[in-house]
Tab-separated table of C-alpha atoms and ligand atoms in Angstrom:
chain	number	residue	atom	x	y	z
A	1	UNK	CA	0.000	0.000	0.000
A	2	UNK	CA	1.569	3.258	-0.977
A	3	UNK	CA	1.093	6.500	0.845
A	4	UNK	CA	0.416	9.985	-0.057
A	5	UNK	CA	2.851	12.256	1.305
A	6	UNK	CA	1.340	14.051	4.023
A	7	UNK	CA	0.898	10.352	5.462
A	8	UNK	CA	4.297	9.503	5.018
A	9	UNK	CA	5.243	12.511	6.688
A	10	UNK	CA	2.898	11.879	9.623
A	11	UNK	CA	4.584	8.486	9.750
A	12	UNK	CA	7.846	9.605	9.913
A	13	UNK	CA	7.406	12.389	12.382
A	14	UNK	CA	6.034	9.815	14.764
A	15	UNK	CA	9.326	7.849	14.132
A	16	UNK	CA	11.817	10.493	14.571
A	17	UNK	CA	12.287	11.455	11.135
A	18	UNK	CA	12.156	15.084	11.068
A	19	UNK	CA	9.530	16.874	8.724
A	20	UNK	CA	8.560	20.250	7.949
A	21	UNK	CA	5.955	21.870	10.523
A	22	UNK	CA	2.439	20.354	10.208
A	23	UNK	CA	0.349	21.333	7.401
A	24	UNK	CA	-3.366	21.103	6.749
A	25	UNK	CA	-5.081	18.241	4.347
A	26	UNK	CA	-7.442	20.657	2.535
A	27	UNK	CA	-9.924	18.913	-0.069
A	28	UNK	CA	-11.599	22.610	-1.055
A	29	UNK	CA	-10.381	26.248	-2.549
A	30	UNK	CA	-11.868	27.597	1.078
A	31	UNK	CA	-10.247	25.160	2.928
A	32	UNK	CA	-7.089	25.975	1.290
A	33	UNK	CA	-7.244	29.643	1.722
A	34	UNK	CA	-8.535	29.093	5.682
A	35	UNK	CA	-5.525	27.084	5.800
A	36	UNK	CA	-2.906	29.732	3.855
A	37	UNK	CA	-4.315	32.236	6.857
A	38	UNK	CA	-3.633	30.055	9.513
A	39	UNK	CA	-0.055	29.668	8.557
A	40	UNK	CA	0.743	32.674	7.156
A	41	UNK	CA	-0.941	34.312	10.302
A	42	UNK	CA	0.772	31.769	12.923
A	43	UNK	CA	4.234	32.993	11.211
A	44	UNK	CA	5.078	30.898	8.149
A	45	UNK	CA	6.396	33.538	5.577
A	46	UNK	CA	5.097	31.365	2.711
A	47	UNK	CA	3.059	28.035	2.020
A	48	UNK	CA	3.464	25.454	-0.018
A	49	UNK	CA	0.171	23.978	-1.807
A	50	UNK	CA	0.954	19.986	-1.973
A	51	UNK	CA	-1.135	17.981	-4.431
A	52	UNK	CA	-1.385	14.721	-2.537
A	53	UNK	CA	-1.398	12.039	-5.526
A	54	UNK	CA	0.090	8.599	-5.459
A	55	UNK	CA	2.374	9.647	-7.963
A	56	UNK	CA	5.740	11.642	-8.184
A	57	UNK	CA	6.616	14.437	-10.270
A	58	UNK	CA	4.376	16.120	-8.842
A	59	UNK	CA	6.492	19.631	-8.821
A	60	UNK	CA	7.221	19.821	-12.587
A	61	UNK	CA	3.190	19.006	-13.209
A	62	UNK	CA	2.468	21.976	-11.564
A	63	UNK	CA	1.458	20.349	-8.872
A	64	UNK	CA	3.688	21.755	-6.033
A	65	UNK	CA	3.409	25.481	-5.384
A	66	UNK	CA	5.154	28.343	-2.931
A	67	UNK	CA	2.268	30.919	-2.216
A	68	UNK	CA	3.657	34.364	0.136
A	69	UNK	CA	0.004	35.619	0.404
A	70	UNK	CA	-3.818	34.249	1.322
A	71	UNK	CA	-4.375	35.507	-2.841
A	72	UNK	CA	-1.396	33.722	-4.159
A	73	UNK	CA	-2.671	30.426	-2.429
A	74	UNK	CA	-6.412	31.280	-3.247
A	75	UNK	CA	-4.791	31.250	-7.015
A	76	UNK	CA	-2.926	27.969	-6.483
A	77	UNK	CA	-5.862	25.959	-4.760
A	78	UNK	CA	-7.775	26.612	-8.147
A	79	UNK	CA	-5.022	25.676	-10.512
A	80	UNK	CA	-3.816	22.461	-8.202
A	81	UNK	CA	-7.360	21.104	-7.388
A	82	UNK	CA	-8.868	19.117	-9.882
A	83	UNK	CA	-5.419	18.748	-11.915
A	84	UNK	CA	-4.621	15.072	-13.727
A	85	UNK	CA	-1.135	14.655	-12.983
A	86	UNK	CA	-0.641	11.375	-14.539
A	87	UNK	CA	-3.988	10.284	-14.592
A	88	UNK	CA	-4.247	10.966	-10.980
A	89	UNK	CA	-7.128	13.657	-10.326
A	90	UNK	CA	-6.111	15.567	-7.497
A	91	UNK	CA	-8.691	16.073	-4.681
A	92	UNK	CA	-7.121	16.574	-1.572
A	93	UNK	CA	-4.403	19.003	-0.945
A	94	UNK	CA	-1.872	19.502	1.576
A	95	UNK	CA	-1.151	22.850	3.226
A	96	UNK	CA	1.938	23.146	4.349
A	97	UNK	CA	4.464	26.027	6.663
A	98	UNK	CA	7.364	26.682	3.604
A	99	UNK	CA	10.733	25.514	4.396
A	100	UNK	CA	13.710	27.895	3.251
A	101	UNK	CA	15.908	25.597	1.389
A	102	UNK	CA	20.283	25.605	1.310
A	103	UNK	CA	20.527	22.123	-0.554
A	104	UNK	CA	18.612	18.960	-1.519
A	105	UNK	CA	19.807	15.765	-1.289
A	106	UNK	CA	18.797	12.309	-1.388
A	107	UNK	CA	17.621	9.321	0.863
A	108	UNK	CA	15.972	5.929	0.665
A	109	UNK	CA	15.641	2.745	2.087
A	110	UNK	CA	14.298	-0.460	0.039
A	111	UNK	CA	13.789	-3.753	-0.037
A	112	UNK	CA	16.534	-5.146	-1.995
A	113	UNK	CA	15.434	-8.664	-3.525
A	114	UNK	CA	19.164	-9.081	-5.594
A	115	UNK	CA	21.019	-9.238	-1.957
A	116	UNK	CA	18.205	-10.703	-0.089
A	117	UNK	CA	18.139	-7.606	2.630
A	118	UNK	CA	17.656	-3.408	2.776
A	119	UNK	CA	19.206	-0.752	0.073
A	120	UNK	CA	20.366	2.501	1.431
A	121	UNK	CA	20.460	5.213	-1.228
A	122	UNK	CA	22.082	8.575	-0.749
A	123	UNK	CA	22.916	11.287	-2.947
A	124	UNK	CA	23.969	15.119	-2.770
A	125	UNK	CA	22.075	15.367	-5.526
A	126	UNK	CA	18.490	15.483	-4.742
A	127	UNK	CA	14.991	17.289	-5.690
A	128	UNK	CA	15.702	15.190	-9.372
A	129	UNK	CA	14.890	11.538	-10.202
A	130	UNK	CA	17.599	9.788	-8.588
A	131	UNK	CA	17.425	7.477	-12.098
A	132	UNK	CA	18.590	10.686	-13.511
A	133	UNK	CA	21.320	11.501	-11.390
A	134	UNK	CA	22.555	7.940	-11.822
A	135	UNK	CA	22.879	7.743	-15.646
A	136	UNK	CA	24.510	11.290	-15.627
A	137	UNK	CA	26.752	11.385	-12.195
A	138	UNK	CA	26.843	7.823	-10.863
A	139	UNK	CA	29.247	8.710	-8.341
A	140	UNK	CA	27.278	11.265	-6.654
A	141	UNK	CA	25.013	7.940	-5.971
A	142	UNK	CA	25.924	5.657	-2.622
A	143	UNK	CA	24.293	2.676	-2.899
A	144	UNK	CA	24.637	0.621	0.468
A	145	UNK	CA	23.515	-2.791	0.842
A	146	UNK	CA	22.612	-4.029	3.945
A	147	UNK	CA	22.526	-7.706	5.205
A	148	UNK	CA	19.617	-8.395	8.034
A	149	UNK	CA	22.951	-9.289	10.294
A	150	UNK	CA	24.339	-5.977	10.021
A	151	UNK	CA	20.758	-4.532	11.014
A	152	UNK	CA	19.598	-7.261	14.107
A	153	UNK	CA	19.782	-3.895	16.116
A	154	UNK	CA	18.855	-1.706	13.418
A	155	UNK	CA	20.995	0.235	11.600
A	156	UNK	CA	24.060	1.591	13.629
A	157	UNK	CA	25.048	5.478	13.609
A	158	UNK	CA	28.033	4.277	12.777
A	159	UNK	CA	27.085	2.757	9.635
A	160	UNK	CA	24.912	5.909	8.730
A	161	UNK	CA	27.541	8.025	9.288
A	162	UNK	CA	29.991	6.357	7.055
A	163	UNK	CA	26.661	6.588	3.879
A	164	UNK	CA	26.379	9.855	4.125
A	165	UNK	CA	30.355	10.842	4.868
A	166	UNK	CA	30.674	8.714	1.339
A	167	UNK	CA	27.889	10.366	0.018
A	168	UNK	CA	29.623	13.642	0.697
A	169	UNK	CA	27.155	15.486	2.319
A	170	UNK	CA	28.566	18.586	3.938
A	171	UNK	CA	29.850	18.367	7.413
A	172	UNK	CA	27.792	20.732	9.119
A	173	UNK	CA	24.874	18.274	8.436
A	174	UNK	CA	26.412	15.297	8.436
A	175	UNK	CA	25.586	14.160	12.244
A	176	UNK	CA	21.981	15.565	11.688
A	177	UNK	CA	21.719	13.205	8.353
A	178	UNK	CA	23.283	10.448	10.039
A	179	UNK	CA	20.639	10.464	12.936
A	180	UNK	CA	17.850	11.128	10.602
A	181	UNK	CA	18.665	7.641	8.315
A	182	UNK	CA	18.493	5.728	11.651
A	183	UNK	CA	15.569	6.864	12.166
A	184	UNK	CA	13.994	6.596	8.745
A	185	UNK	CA	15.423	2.721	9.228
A	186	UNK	CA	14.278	2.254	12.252
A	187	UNK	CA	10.516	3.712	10.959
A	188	UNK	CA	10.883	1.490	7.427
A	189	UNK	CA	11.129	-1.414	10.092
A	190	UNK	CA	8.477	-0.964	12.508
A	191	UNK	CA	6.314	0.124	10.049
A	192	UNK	CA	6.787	-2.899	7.648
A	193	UNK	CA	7.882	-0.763	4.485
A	194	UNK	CA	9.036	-1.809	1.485
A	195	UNK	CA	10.264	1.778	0.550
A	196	UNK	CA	10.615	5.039	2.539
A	197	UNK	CA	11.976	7.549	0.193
A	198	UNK	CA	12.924	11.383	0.835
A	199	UNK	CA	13.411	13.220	-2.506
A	200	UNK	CA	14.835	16.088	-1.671
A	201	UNK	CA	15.806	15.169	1.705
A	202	UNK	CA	17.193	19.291	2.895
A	203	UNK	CA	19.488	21.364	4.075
A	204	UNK	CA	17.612	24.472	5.684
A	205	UNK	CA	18.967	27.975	5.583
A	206	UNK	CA	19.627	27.261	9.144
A	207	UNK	CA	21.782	23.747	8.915
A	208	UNK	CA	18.952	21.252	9.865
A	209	UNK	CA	17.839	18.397	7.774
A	210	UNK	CA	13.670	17.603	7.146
A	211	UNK	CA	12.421	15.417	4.754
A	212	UNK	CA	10.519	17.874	2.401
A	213	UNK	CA	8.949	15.236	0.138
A	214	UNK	CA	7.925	11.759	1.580
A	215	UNK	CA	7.641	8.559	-0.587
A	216	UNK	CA	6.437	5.349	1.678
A	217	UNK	CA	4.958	2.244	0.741
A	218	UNK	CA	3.229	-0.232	3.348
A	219	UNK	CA	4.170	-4.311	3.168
A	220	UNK	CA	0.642	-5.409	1.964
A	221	UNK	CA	1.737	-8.677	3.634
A	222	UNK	CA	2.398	-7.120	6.985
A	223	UNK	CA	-1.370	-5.943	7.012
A	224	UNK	CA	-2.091	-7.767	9.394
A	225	UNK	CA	0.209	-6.620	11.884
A	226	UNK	CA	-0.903	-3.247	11.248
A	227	UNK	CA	-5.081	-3.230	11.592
A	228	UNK	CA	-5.357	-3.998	7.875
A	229	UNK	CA	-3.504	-0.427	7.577
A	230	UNK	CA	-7.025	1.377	8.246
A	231	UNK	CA	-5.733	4.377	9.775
A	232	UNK	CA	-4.059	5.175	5.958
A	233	UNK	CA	-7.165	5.064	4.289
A	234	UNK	CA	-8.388	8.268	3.172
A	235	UNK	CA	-11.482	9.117	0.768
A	236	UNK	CA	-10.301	11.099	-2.489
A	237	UNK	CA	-7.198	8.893	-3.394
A	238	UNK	CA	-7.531	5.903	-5.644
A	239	UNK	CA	-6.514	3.175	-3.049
A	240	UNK	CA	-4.946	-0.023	-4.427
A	241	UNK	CA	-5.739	-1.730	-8.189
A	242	UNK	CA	-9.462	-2.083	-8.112
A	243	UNK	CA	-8.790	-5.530	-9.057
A	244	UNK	CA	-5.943	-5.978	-7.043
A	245	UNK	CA	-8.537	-4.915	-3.872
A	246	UNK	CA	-10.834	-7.477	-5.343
A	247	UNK	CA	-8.532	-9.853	-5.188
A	248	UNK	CA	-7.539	-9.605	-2.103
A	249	UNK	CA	-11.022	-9.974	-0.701
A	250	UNK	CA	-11.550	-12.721	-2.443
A	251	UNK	CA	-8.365	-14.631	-0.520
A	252	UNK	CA	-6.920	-14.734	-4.750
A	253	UNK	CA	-3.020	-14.211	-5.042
A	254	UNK	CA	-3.347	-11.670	-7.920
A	255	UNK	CA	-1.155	-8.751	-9.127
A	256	UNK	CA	-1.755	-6.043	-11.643
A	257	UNK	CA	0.911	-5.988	-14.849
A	258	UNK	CA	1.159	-4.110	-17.313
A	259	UNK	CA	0.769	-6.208	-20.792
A	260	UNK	CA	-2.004	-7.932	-22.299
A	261	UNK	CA	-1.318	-11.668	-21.576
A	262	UNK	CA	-2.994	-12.732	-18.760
A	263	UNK	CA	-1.428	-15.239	-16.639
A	264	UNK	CA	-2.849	-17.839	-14.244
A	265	UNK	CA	-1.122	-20.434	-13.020
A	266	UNK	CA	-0.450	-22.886	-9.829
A	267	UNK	CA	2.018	-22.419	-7.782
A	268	UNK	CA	3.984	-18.774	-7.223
A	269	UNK	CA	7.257	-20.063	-9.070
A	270	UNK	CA	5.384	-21.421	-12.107
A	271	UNK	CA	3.763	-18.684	-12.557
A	272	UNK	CA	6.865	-16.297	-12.464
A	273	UNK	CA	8.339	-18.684	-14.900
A	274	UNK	CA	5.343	-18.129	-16.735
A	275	UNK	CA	6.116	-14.373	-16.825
A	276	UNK	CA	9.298	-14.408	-17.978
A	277	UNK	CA	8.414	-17.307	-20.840
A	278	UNK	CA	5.277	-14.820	-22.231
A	279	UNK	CA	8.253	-12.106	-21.908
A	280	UNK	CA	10.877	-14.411	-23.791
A	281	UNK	CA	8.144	-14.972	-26.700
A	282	UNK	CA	8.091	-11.322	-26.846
A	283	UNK	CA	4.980	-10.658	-24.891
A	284	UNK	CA	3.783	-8.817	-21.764
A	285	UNK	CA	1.941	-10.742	-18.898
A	286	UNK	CA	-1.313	-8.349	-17.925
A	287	UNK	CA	-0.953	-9.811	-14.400
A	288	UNK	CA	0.148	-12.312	-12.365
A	289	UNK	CA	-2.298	-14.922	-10.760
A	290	UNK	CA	-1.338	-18.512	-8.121
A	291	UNK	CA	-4.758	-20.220	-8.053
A	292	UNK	CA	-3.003	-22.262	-5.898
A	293	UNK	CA	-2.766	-25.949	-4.909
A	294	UNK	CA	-6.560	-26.894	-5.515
A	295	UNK	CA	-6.998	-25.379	-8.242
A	296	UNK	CA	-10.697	-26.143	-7.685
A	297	UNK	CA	-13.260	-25.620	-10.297
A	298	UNK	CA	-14.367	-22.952	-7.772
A	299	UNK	CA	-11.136	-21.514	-7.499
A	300	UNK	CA	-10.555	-21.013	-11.076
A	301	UNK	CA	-13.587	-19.963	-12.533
A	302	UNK	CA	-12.845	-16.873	-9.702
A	303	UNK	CA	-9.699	-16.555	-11.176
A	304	UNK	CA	-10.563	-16.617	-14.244
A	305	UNK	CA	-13.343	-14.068	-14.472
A	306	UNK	CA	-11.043	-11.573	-12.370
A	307	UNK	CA	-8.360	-12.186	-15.505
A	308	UNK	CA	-10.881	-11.645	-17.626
A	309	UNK	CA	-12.083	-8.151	-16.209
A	310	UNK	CA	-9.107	-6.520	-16.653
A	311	UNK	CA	-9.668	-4.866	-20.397
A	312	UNK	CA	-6.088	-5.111	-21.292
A	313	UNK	CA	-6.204	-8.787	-21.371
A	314	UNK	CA	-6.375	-10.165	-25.059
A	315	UNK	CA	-5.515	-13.641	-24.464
A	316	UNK	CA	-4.716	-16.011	-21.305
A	317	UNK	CA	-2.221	-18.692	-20.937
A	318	UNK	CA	-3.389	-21.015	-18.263
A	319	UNK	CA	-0.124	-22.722	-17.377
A	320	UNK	CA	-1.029	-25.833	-14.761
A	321	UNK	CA	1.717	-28.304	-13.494
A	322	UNK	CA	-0.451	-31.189	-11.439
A	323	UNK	CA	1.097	-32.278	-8.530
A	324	UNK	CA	-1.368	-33.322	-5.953
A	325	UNK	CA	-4.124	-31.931	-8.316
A	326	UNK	CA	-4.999	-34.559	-10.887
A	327	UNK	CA	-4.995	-33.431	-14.730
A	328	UNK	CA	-8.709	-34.279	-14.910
A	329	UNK	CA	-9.854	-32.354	-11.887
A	330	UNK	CA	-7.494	-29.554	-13.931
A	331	UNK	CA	-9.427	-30.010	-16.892
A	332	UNK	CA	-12.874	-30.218	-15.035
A	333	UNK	CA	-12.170	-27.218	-13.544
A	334	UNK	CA	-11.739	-25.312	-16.670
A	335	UNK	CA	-14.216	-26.555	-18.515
A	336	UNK	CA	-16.611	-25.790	-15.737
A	337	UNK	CA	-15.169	-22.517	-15.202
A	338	UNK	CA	-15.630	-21.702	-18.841
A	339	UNK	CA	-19.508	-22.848	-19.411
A	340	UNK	CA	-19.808	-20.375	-15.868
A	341	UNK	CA	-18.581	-17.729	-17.535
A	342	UNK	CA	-20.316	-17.926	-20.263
A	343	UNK	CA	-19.128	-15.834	-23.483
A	344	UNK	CA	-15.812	-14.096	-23.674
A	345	UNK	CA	-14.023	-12.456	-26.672
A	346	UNK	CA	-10.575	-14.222	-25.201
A	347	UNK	CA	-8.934	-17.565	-26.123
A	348	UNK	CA	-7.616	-19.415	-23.351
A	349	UNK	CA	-4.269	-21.162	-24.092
A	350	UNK	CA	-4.023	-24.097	-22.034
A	351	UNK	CA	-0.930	-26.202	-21.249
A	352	UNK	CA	-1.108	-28.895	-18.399
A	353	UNK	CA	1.414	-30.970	-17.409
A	354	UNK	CA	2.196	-33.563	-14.395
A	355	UNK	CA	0.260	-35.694	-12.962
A	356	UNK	CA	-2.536	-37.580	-14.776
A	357	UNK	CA	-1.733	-34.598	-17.967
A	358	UNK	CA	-2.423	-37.051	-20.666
A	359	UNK	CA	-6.030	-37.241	-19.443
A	360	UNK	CA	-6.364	-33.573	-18.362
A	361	UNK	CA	-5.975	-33.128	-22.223
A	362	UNK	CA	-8.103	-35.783	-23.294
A	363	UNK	CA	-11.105	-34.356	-21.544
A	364	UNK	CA	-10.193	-30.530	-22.658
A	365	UNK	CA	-10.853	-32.103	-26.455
A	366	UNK	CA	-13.480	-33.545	-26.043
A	367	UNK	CA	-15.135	-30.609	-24.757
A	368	UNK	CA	-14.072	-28.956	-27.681
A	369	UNK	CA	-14.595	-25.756	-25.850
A	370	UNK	CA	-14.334	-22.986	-28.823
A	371	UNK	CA	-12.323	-20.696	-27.158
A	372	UNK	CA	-9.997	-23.053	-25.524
A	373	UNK	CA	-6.954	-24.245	-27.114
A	374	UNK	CA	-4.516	-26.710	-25.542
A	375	UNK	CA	-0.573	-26.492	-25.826
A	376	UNK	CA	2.045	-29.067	-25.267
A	377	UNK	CA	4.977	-27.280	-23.607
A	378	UNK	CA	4.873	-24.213	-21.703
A	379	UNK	CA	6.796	-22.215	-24.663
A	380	UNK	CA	4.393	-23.663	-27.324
A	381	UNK	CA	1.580	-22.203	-25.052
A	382	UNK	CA	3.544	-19.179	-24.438
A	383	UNK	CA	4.146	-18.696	-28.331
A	384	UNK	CA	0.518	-18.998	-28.934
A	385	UNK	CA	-1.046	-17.294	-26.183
A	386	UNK	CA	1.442	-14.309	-27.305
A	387	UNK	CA	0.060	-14.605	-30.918
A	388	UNK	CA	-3.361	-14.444	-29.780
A	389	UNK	CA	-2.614	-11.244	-28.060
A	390	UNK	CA	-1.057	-9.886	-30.922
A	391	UNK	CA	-3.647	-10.165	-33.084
A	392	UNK	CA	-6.635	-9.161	-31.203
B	401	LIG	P1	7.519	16.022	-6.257
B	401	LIG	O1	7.734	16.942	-7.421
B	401	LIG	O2	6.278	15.208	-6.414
B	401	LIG	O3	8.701	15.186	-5.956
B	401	LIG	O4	7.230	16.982	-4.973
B	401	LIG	P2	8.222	17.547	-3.854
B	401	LIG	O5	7.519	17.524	-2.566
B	401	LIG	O6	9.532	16.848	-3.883
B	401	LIG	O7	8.415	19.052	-4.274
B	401	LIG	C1	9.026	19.405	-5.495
B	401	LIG	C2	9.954	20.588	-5.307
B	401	LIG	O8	9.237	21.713	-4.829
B	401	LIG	C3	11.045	20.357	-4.265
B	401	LIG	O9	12.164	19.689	-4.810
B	401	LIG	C4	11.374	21.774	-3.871
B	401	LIG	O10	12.327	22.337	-4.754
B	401	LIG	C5	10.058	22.502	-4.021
B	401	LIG	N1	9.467	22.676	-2.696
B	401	LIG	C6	8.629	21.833	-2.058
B	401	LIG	N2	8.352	22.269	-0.813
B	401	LIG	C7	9.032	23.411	-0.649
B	401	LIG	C8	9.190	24.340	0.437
B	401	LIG	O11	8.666	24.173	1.545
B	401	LIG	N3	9.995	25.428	0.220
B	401	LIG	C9	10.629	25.627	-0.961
B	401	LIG	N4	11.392	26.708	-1.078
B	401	LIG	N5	10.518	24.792	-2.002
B	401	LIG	C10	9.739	23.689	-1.854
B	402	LIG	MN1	9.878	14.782	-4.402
């Protein structure tokens, strides 16, 4: 679950990151403008008018703006609300004291699958995309992995001090950065993050660090440890994939893709080989989906129609390996998942292998479903499942 950043923020501050002072979530231009006057009244010598989208690049969208006077921010609460910045519609804005800005730098902390721990970024370079910065100053990146043994306490000031010492950030700051990366581990931690980001992490006029922005995104796994994460829920922002949320209630190990392939398979390895083989044959999987071990007729005539809803799809490779499930309840359970569906523009590709295959196919032909097609390997199903997408 990702956060907007005001949330992030709030979630840090309670952490020991520091942030900027406290803004105002405003949804309306009056709300907005009540808000300017509070700050600007309370001693703030300038707001800043935060769309709060689940997106970044916010400031270059026009989405970010400084505002010196009630007018000013009057001006920017009409231009900011209701803006698409990448097809997210901005409804709720966050009003927030200005901070007076020396430098901006950068700081993250992120899973990191490749070495099977945490990633600690840090740049000098910050208030850019950090992908940026990379291909055009790769040294001015420090990327740190960290092993869970070097964190069993969390991450040591020590350690933190030598990131941002190698990430050259000046040394009037460089305790205050230091502290504030323990801190931002220590909050990725107890709040089961994947990713805490700062982008630009600052240097005020008067040599302390906040985290201006505030990039954070919730362990949907961990939910459970957390109250389902109901205290981030918040009207006005598209929450998770609508089918990703449906999904999940329905207990169904789906995620949202990008292509047009969609994917179901059982078992969570087969079907990430099955991503990368619709990938090899030059295709794009539309999502990824474990009906698991059943693999009930039940259980995949859900699956199926959720595949099916997302428009993108084009074609589906159903990629089953029996194991404990026998090829002909595999079969059954297509078939009967099909006739429930009733009519769909899609073919389904259909390879199934394993235990008792030869008669999981047997019954798939002579049900002679018309949009069902089987395969014999995985890339022959890949290959044609690809076509099919192609060509619709
Ligand atoms: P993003 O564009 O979505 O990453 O939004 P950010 O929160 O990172 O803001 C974008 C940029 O706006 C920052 O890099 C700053 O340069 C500027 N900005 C944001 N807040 C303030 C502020 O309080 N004071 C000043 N002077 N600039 C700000
Ligand atoms: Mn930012």
């Amino acid at each position: 679950m990702d956060l907007v950043e005001f949330q992030g923020k709030q979630l840090f501050a309670r952490n020991g990151v520091p942030v900027p002072a406290a803004g105002s979530v405003c949804r309306t231009v009056d709300e907005i403008v009540a808000a300017a006057e509070e700050h600007l009244g309370g001693g703030a010598s300038a707001v800043v008018v935060k769309a709060q989208v689940k997106t970044g690049g916010r400031g270059k969208a026009g989405g970010v703006k400084l505002a010196t006077t009630v007018d000013e921010a009057r001006e920017h609460a009409e231009s900011i609300l209701g803006l698409d910045i990448k097809g997210h519609v901005v409804n709720v804005v966050y009003v927030e004291p200005a901070s007076d800005i020396a430098e901006e730098y950068y700081l993250s902390v992120m899973h990191d699958r490749v070495n099977k721990g945490h990633l600690v970024i840090c740049s000098r370079e910050g208030g850019v995309e950090i992908e940026e910065v990379n291909r055009t100053n790769p040294d001015a990146v420090v990327k740190r992995p960290l092993l869970p043994a070097d964190t069993v306490d969390g991450l040591s000031p020590a350690t933190a001090t030598e990131i941002v010492t190698e990430a050259e950030l000046p040394a009037e700051v460089r305790d205050a950065a230091a502290g504030l990366l323990v801190a931002l581990f220590n909050a990725y931690r107890a709040e089961d993050a994947t990713l805490a980001e700062i982008n630009p992490l600052i240097r005020t006029t008067d040599d302390r660090v906040l985290a201006l922005d505030a990039k954070v995104s919730l362990d949907g796994s961990a939910a459970f440890r957390h109250d389902g994460y109901e205290e981030w829920k918040i009207d006005g922002i598209d929450a998770d994939d609508p089918l990703e949320a449906e999904a999940k209630a329905k207990g169904i190990q789906y995620v949202k893709l990008d292509g047009n392939v969609g994917v179901l398979g059982n078992g969570a390895g087969l079907v990430m080989a099955t991503l990368d083989v619709v990938a090899q044959n030059g295709g794009r999987a539309a999502n990824f989906l474990d009906v698991g071990g059943g693999a009930s007729a039940d259980a995949m005539a859900e699956s199926l129609a959720l595949v099916l809803k997302d428009p993108s799809v084009k074609s589906v490779f159903v990629n089953i390996f029996g194991g404990i499930t026998r090829g002909e309840d595999v079969a059954n359970g297509v078939i009967e998942a099909t006739k429930r569906l009733g009519d769909f523009p899609q073919t389904l590709v259909v390879r199934l292998d394993g235990t008792n295959a030869a008669e999981g196919r047997r019954l798939l032909e002579e049900a002679a479903l018309a949009n069902v097609v089987a395969a014999a390997t995985m890339q022959d199903a890949a290959a044609k499942a690809v076509e099919l997408a192609g060509q619709a």
